[in-house]
PDB file of C-alpha atoms in Angstrom:
ATOM      1  CA  ASN O   1      22.497  65.049-140.156  1.00 67.00           C
ATOM      2  CA  ALA O   2      24.726  63.436-137.522  1.00 76.00           C
ATOM      3  CA  GLY O   3      21.990  61.533-135.642  1.00 93.00           C
ATOM      4  CA  VAL O   4      22.733  60.981-131.948  1.00 97.00           C
ATOM      5  CA  THR O   5      26.215  62.028-130.864  1.00 97.00           C
ATOM      6  CA  GLN O   6      27.708  60.903-127.568  1.00 98.00           C
ATOM      7  CA  THR O   7      30.885  62.219-126.021  1.00 97.00           C
ATOM      8  CA  PRO O   8      33.298  61.085-124.802  1.00 97.00           C
ATOM      9  CA  LYS O   9      33.588  57.592-126.284  1.00 96.00           C
ATOM     10  CA  PHE O  10      35.798  56.375-123.455  1.00 97.00           C
ATOM     11  CA  GLN O  11      36.352  57.660-119.917  1.00 97.00           C
ATOM     12  CA  VAL O  12      38.158  56.470-116.821  1.00 97.00           C
ATOM     13  CA  LEU O  13      37.169  58.011-113.500  1.00 97.00           C
ATOM     14  CA  LYS O  14      38.366  57.591-109.977  1.00 97.00           C
ATOM     15  CA  THR O  15      35.861  56.722-107.281  1.00 98.00           C
ATOM     16  CA  GLY O  16      34.173  59.873-106.018  1.00 97.00           C
ATOM     17  CA  GLN O  17      34.821  61.971-109.099  1.00 97.00           C
ATOM     18  CA  SER O  18      31.961  63.561-110.979  1.00 96.00           C
ATOM     19  CA  MET O  19      31.511  63.956-114.684  1.00 96.00           C
ATOM     20  CA  THR O  20      28.943  64.644-117.390  1.00 98.00           C
ATOM     21  CA  LEU O  21      28.232  62.388-120.338  1.00 98.00           C
ATOM     22  CA  GLN O  22      27.077  64.421-123.293  1.00 98.00           C
ATOM     23  CA  CYS O  23      24.313  63.487-125.706  1.00 98.00           C
ATOM     24  CA  ALA O  24      23.188  65.626-128.620  1.00 98.00           C
ATOM     25  CA  GLN O  25      20.783  64.961-131.478  1.00 97.00           C
ATOM     26  CA  ASP O  26      20.095  67.059-134.557  1.00 95.00           C
ATOM     27  CA  MET O  27      16.831  65.413-135.618  1.00 93.00           C
ATOM     28  CA  ASN O  28      14.519  67.595-133.497  1.00 93.00           C
ATOM     29  CA  HIS O  29      13.382  64.533-131.554  1.00 93.00           C
ATOM     30  CA  GLU O  30      11.241  65.176-128.490  1.00 92.00           C
ATOM     31  CA  TYR O  31      11.965  61.942-126.642  1.00 92.00           C
ATOM     32  CA  MET O  32      15.453  61.256-125.318  1.00 94.00           C
ATOM     33  CA  SER O  33      16.661  58.515-122.990  1.00 94.00           C
ATOM     34  CA  TRP O  34      19.763  57.247-121.241  1.00 96.00           C
ATOM     35  CA  TYR O  35      20.507  53.537-120.840  1.00 96.00           C
ATOM     36  CA  ARG O  36      23.320  51.586-119.304  1.00 96.00           C
ATOM     37  CA  GLN O  37      24.496  48.179-120.401  1.00 95.00           C
ATOM     38  CA  ASP O  38      26.526  45.934-118.146  1.00 93.00           C
ATOM     39  CA  PRO O  39      28.451  42.944-119.541  1.00 85.00           C
ATOM     40  CA  GLY O  40      26.188  40.154-120.795  1.00 81.00           C
ATOM     41  CA  MET O  41      23.029  42.069-119.968  1.00 82.00           C
ATOM     42  CA  GLY O  42      20.404  44.008-121.823  1.00 85.00           C
ATOM     43  CA  LEU O  43      20.051  47.759-121.601  1.00 91.00           C
ATOM     44  CA  ARG O  44      18.490  49.316-118.527  1.00 93.00           C
ATOM     45  CA  LEU O  45      16.782  52.697-118.550  1.00 93.00           C
ATOM     46  CA  ILE O  46      18.330  55.369-116.304  1.00 95.00           C
ATOM     47  CA  HIS O  47      16.414  58.551-117.083  1.00 95.00           C
ATOM     48  CA  TYR O  48      14.283  59.823-119.921  1.00 93.00           C
ATOM     49  CA  SER O  49      12.749  63.043-121.197  1.00 93.00           C
ATOM     50  CA  VAL O  50       9.620  63.663-123.258  1.00 90.00           C
ATOM     51  CA  GLY O  51      10.609  67.210-124.130  1.00 92.00           C
ATOM     52  CA  ALA O  52      12.627  70.233-123.068  1.00 94.00           C
ATOM     53  CA  GLY O  53      12.178  70.929-119.379  1.00 94.00           C
ATOM     54  CA  ILE O  54      10.612  67.517-118.641  1.00 94.00           C
ATOM     55  CA  THR O  55      12.534  64.550-117.249  1.00 95.00           C
ATOM     56  CA  ASP O  56      11.632  61.404-115.361  1.00 93.00           C
ATOM     57  CA  GLN O  57      13.324  58.436-113.748  1.00 93.00           C
ATOM     58  CA  GLY O  58      13.772  55.071-115.326  1.00 91.00           C
ATOM     59  CA  GLU O  59      14.649  51.705-113.836  1.00 90.00           C
ATOM     60  CA  VAL O  60      18.070  52.552-112.358  1.00 94.00           C
ATOM     61  CA  PRO O  61      18.246  56.310-111.646  1.00 96.00           C
ATOM     62  CA  ASN O  62      20.265  56.342-108.412  1.00 96.00           C
ATOM     63  CA  GLY O  63      23.573  58.155-108.698  1.00 96.00           C
ATOM     64  CA  TYR O  64      22.630  59.974-111.888  1.00 97.00           C
ATOM     65  CA  ASN O  65      21.083  63.346-112.663  1.00 97.00           C
ATOM     66  CA  VAL O  66      19.710  64.709-115.911  1.00 97.00           C
ATOM     67  CA  SER O  67      18.346  67.964-117.245  1.00 96.00           C
ATOM     68  CA  ARG O  68      16.830  68.947-120.576  1.00 97.00           C
ATOM     69  CA  SER O  69      17.175  72.657-121.224  1.00 97.00           C
ATOM     70  CA  THR O  70      17.051  72.305-125.019  1.00 96.00           C
ATOM     71  CA  THR O  71      15.500  69.839-127.445  1.00 96.00           C
ATOM     72  CA  GLU O  72      18.934  68.915-128.782  1.00 97.00           C
ATOM     73  CA  ASP O  73      20.869  68.090-125.617  1.00 97.00           C
ATOM     74  CA  PHE O  74      20.324  65.607-122.792  1.00 98.00           C
ATOM     75  CA  PRO O  75      23.410  65.374-120.551  1.00 98.00           C
ATOM     76  CA  LEU O  76      23.805  62.673-117.909  1.00 98.00           C
ATOM     77  CA  ARG O  77      25.653  63.628-114.739  1.00 98.00           C
ATOM     78  CA  LEU O  78      27.397  61.219-112.416  1.00 97.00           C
ATOM     79  CA  LEU O  79      27.476  62.925-109.043  1.00 92.00           C
ATOM     80  CA  SER O  80      30.050  60.787-107.242  1.00 96.00           C
ATOM     81  CA  ALA O  81      31.303  57.926-109.383  1.00 97.00           C
ATOM     82  CA  ALA O  82      31.350  54.408-107.948  1.00 97.00           C
ATOM     83  CA  PRO O  83      32.834  51.187-109.384  1.00 96.00           C
ATOM     84  CA  SER O  84      29.272  49.874-109.772  1.00 96.00           C
ATOM     85  CA  GLN O  85      28.726  52.545-112.417  1.00 97.00           C
ATOM     86  CA  THR O  86      31.321  50.980-114.687  1.00 97.00           C
ATOM     87  CA  SER O  87      29.275  50.300-117.790  1.00 97.00           C
ATOM     88  CA  VAL O  88      28.541  51.293-121.356  1.00 97.00           C
ATOM     89  CA  TYR O  89      26.107  54.184-121.579  1.00 98.00           C
ATOM     90  CA  PHE O  90      23.795  54.713-124.525  1.00 97.00           C
ATOM     91  CA  CYS O  91      21.692  57.727-125.383  1.00 97.00           C
ATOM     92  CA  ALA O  92      18.631  57.373-127.634  1.00 95.00           C
ATOM     93  CA  SER O  93      16.014  59.642-129.178  1.00 94.00           C
ATOM     94  CA  ARG O  94      12.842  59.544-131.265  1.00 90.00           C
ATOM     95  CA  PHE O  95       9.943  61.676-132.456  1.00 85.00           C
ATOM     96  CA  THR O  96       6.818  61.815-130.311  1.00 76.00           C
ATOM     97  CA  GLY O  97       4.830  60.049-133.005  1.00 73.00           C
ATOM     98  CA  GLY O  98       7.711  57.912-134.173  1.00 74.00           C
ATOM     99  CA  TYR O  99       8.273  54.264-133.479  1.00 78.00           C
ATOM    100  CA  GLY O 100      11.959  53.473-133.647  1.00 86.00           C
ATOM    101  CA  TYR O 101      14.608  54.981-131.417  1.00 91.00           C
ATOM    102  CA  THR O 102      17.925  56.163-132.799  1.00 94.00           C
ATOM    103  CA  PHE O 103      20.803  55.220-130.527  1.00 96.00           C
ATOM    104  CA  GLY O 104      24.195  56.796-130.141  1.00 97.00           C
ATOM    105  CA  SER O 105      27.407  54.775-130.348  1.00 96.00           C
ATOM    106  CA  GLY O 106      27.875  54.727-126.592  1.00 97.00           C
ATOM    107  CA  THR O 107      30.289  55.900-123.894  1.00 97.00           C
ATOM    108  CA  ARG O 108      32.447  53.284-122.186  1.00 97.00           C
ATOM    109  CA  LEU O 109      32.963  54.348-118.591  1.00 97.00           C
ATOM    110  CA  THR O 110      35.329  52.698-116.153  1.00 97.00           C
ATOM    111  CA  VAL O 111      35.368  53.735-112.499  1.00 97.00           C
ATOM    112  CA  VAL O 112      38.438  52.622-110.557  1.00 97.00           C
TER     113      VAL O 112
ATOM    114  CA  ASP C   1       4.857  46.577-120.439  1.00 64.00           C
ATOM    115  CA  ALA C   2       4.618  42.860-121.198  1.00 65.00           C
ATOM    116  CA  LYS C   3       7.591  40.610-120.604  1.00 86.00           C
ATOM    117  CA  THR C   4       9.167  38.706-123.477  1.00 93.00           C
ATOM    118  CA  THR C   5      10.970  35.364-123.701  1.00 95.00           C
ATOM    119  CA  GLN C   6      13.584  34.619-126.355  1.00 96.00           C
ATOM    120  CA  PRO C   7      16.064  31.802-126.908  1.00 97.00           C
ATOM    121  CA  THR C   8      19.529  32.638-125.678  1.00 96.00           C
ATOM    122  CA  SER C   9      21.278  31.862-128.938  1.00 97.00           C
ATOM    123  CA  MET C  10      20.732  30.620-132.479  1.00 97.00           C
ATOM    124  CA  ASP C  11      22.878  29.748-135.470  1.00 97.00           C
ATOM    125  CA  CYS C  12      22.100  30.309-139.124  1.00 97.00           C
ATOM    126  CA  ALA C  13      23.976  29.550-142.321  1.00 97.00           C
ATOM    127  CA  GLU C  14      24.738  32.492-144.541  1.00 97.00           C
ATOM    128  CA  GLY C  15      22.149  32.894-147.279  1.00 97.00           C
ATOM    129  CA  ARG C  16      19.482  31.035-145.368  1.00 97.00           C
ATOM    130  CA  ALA C  17      16.511  32.573-143.614  1.00 97.00           C
ATOM    131  CA  ALA C  18      16.961  33.311-139.929  1.00 98.00           C
ATOM    132  CA  ASN C  19      13.773  32.885-137.899  1.00 98.00           C
ATOM    133  CA  LEU C  20      13.966  34.390-134.428  1.00 98.00           C
ATOM    134  CA  PRO C  21      11.049  33.565-132.117  1.00 97.00           C
ATOM    135  CA  CYS C  22       9.675  35.614-129.251  1.00 97.00           C
ATOM    136  CA  ASN C  23       6.988  34.801-126.705  1.00 96.00           C
ATOM    137  CA  HIS C  24       4.941  37.622-125.185  1.00 94.00           C
ATOM    138  CA  SER C  25       1.952  35.818-123.720  1.00 93.00           C
ATOM    139  CA  THR C  26       0.924  38.718-121.437  1.00 90.00           C
ATOM    140  CA  ILE C  27       0.811  41.338-124.184  1.00 91.00           C
ATOM    141  CA  SER C  28      -2.041  43.830-123.930  1.00 87.00           C
ATOM    142  CA  GLY C  29      -4.321  44.841-126.775  1.00 86.00           C
ATOM    143  CA  ASN C  30      -2.647  48.188-127.425  1.00 86.00           C
ATOM    144  CA  GLU C  31       0.961  47.050-127.036  1.00 88.00           C
ATOM    145  CA  TYR C  32       3.295  46.842-129.980  1.00 90.00           C
ATOM    146  CA  VAL C  33       6.026  44.301-130.678  1.00 93.00           C
ATOM    147  CA  TYR C  34       9.389  45.887-131.519  1.00 94.00           C
ATOM    148  CA  TRP C  35      12.612  44.320-132.681  1.00 96.00           C
ATOM    149  CA  TYR C  36      16.040  45.850-132.276  1.00 96.00           C
ATOM    150  CA  ARG C  37      19.473  44.414-132.820  1.00 97.00           C
ATOM    151  CA  GLN C  38      22.874  45.228-131.395  1.00 95.00           C
ATOM    152  CA  ILE C  39      25.917  44.447-133.461  1.00 95.00           C
ATOM    153  CA  HIS C  40      28.979  43.847-131.305  1.00 88.00           C
ATOM    154  CA  SER C  41      29.275  46.831-128.966  1.00 82.00           C
ATOM    155  CA  GLN C  42      27.399  49.355-131.069  1.00 92.00           C
ATOM    156  CA  GLY C  43      24.175  51.096-130.059  1.00 94.00           C
ATOM    157  CA  PRO C  44      20.993  49.104-130.727  1.00 95.00           C
ATOM    158  CA  GLN C  45      19.429  49.491-134.149  1.00 95.00           C
ATOM    159  CA  TYR C  46      15.677  49.569-134.759  1.00 94.00           C
ATOM    160  CA  ILE C  47      14.545  46.833-137.156  1.00 96.00           C
ATOM    161  CA  ILE C  48      10.769  46.640-137.313  1.00 95.00           C
ATOM    162  CA  HIS C  49       7.597  46.811-135.249  1.00 93.00           C
ATOM    163  CA  GLY C  50       4.000  45.628-135.471  1.00 93.00           C
ATOM    164  CA  LEU C  51       0.673  45.531-133.663  1.00 92.00           C
ATOM    165  CA  LYS C  52      -1.491  42.821-135.217  1.00 91.00           C
ATOM    166  CA  ASN C  53      -0.654  42.429-138.869  1.00 87.00           C
ATOM    167  CA  ASN C  54       2.470  40.980-140.364  1.00 94.00           C
ATOM    168  CA  GLU C  55       4.960  43.634-141.372  1.00 96.00           C
ATOM    169  CA  THR C  56       7.827  43.767-143.849  1.00 96.00           C
ATOM    170  CA  ASN C  57      10.491  46.341-144.539  1.00 95.00           C
ATOM    171  CA  GLU C  58      13.853  46.398-146.258  1.00 94.00           C
ATOM    172  CA  MET C  59      15.535  44.713-143.305  1.00 94.00           C
ATOM    173  CA  ALA C  60      13.153  42.002-142.148  1.00 97.00           C
ATOM    174  CA  SER C  61       9.668  40.592-141.810  1.00 98.00           C
ATOM    175  CA  LEU C  62       7.657  40.318-138.622  1.00 98.00           C
ATOM    176  CA  ILE C  63       5.069  37.592-138.217  1.00 97.00           C
ATOM    177  CA  ILE C  64       2.669  37.995-135.263  1.00 97.00           C
ATOM    178  CA  THR C  65       0.366  35.128-134.348  1.00 96.00           C
ATOM    179  CA  GLU C  66      -3.358  35.734-134.398  1.00 95.00           C
ATOM    180  CA  ASP C  67      -3.612  35.634-130.589  1.00 95.00           C
ATOM    181  CA  ARG C  68      -0.584  37.993-130.459  1.00 95.00           C
ATOM    182  CA  LYS C  69       1.113  35.870-127.810  1.00 95.00           C
ATOM    183  CA  SER C  70       4.174  35.245-129.929  1.00 96.00           C
ATOM    184  CA  SER C  71       5.994  36.589-132.936  1.00 97.00           C
ATOM    185  CA  THR C  72       8.852  35.703-135.281  1.00 98.00           C
ATOM    186  CA  LEU C  73      11.411  37.991-136.826  1.00 98.00           C
ATOM    187  CA  ILE C  74      12.560  36.749-140.209  1.00 98.00           C
ATOM    188  CA  LEU C  75      15.789  37.793-141.890  1.00 98.00           C
ATOM    189  CA  PRO C  76      15.172  36.321-145.345  1.00 96.00           C
ATOM    190  CA  HIS C  77      18.783  35.922-146.500  1.00 95.00           C
ATOM    191  CA  ALA C  78      21.099  36.188-143.532  1.00 97.00           C
ATOM    192  CA  THR C  79      24.618  37.485-144.053  1.00 97.00           C
ATOM    193  CA  LEU C  80      27.638  37.553-141.779  1.00 97.00           C
ATOM    194  CA  ARG C  81      26.808  41.200-141.049  1.00 96.00           C
ATOM    195  CA  ASP C  82      23.561  40.071-139.437  1.00 97.00           C
ATOM    196  CA  THR C  83      25.493  38.441-136.575  1.00 98.00           C
ATOM    197  CA  ALA C  84      24.182  40.341-133.554  1.00 97.00           C
ATOM    198  CA  VAL C  85      22.028  40.199-130.444  1.00 96.00           C
ATOM    199  CA  TYR C  86      18.359  40.581-131.339  1.00 97.00           C
ATOM    200  CA  TYR C  87      15.934  42.041-128.823  1.00 96.00           C
ATOM    201  CA  CYS C  88      12.185  41.542-128.868  1.00 95.00           C
ATOM    202  CA  ILE C  89      10.441  44.289-126.897  1.00 93.00           C
ATOM    203  CA  VAL C  90       6.800  44.943-126.114  1.00 90.00           C
ATOM    204  CA  ARG C  91       5.697  48.463-125.292  1.00 84.00           C
ATOM    205  CA  GLY C  92       2.685  50.702-125.405  1.00 76.00           C
ATOM    206  CA  PRO C  93       1.664  53.062-128.196  1.00 68.00           C
ATOM    207  CA  THR C  94       3.727  56.104-129.101  1.00 61.00           C
ATOM    208  CA  GLY C  95       2.856  59.049-126.936  1.00 57.00           C
ATOM    209  CA  THR C  96       2.841  56.922-123.811  1.00 55.00           C
ATOM    210  CA  ALA C  97       5.768  56.768-121.407  1.00 57.00           C
ATOM    211  CA  SER C  98       8.890  56.647-123.470  1.00 51.00           C
ATOM    212  CA  LYS C  99      10.430  53.394-122.362  1.00 71.00           C
ATOM    213  CA  LEU C 100      12.001  50.363-123.948  1.00 80.00           C
ATOM    214  CA  THR C 101      12.547  47.405-121.639  1.00 83.00           C
ATOM    215  CA  PHE C 102      15.389  45.253-122.948  1.00 87.00           C
ATOM    216  CA  GLY C 103      15.837  41.639-121.972  1.00 86.00           C
ATOM    217  CA  THR C 104      18.972  39.672-122.764  1.00 87.00           C
ATOM    218  CA  GLY C 105      17.895  38.933-126.346  1.00 94.00           C
ATOM    219  CA  THR C 106      18.908  36.203-128.773  1.00 97.00           C
ATOM    220  CA  ARG C 107      22.498  36.022-129.942  1.00 96.00           C
ATOM    221  CA  LEU C 108      22.353  35.134-133.646  1.00 98.00           C
ATOM    222  CA  GLN C 109      25.525  33.731-135.150  1.00 98.00           C
ATOM    223  CA  VAL C 110      25.578  33.622-138.952  1.00 98.00           C
ATOM    224  CA  THR C 111      28.183  31.239-140.313  1.00 96.00           C
ATOM    225  CA  LEU C 112      29.645  30.414-143.709  1.00 93.00           C
TER     226      LEU C 112
END
């Protein structure tokens, strides 16, 4: 049982490039979410999913796309990277009837 | 979801109890109080949650006032490993929109 696995751990992108941050969980959790954390700030919700095939926007969705084709995976796509998207990205999941989220260890993204 | 107010930082001597307060004066009747912590740059870790009654688990205790407008997280015997940012979050019942709204939290420094 690996929990929530995020890849890569570190990434440097040039402005305008696109990439996908991977998130996978092996706990059969229905809910999955993506957050970003900027220096000195709390986490902000980007997108979330309540189950396969269902996604919705969070607080800061612009510039990001998500899809949920399986229960296990919830990738986050940056369409055209901008320096403002430099941040640490966290993926989280939980059961529908559960209370606590399990978070991944994060992806540190730098856009130059 | 109700907004929360926490002190920016607190210190605690190792071995002593750490009492972290949180105000949530606009909490609704069906909203829960959650506590998470984030150690250094790791993903947040779920600690405990409660609705009305005081709760205790292997990590901490949660004391919620009778009017539910404030709560206190208690780490009974703080250790250096408890140095982290602690987030108090109020959200609706499970099964509702899957969101956690993080503030800036309380930075707890445990010292020798």
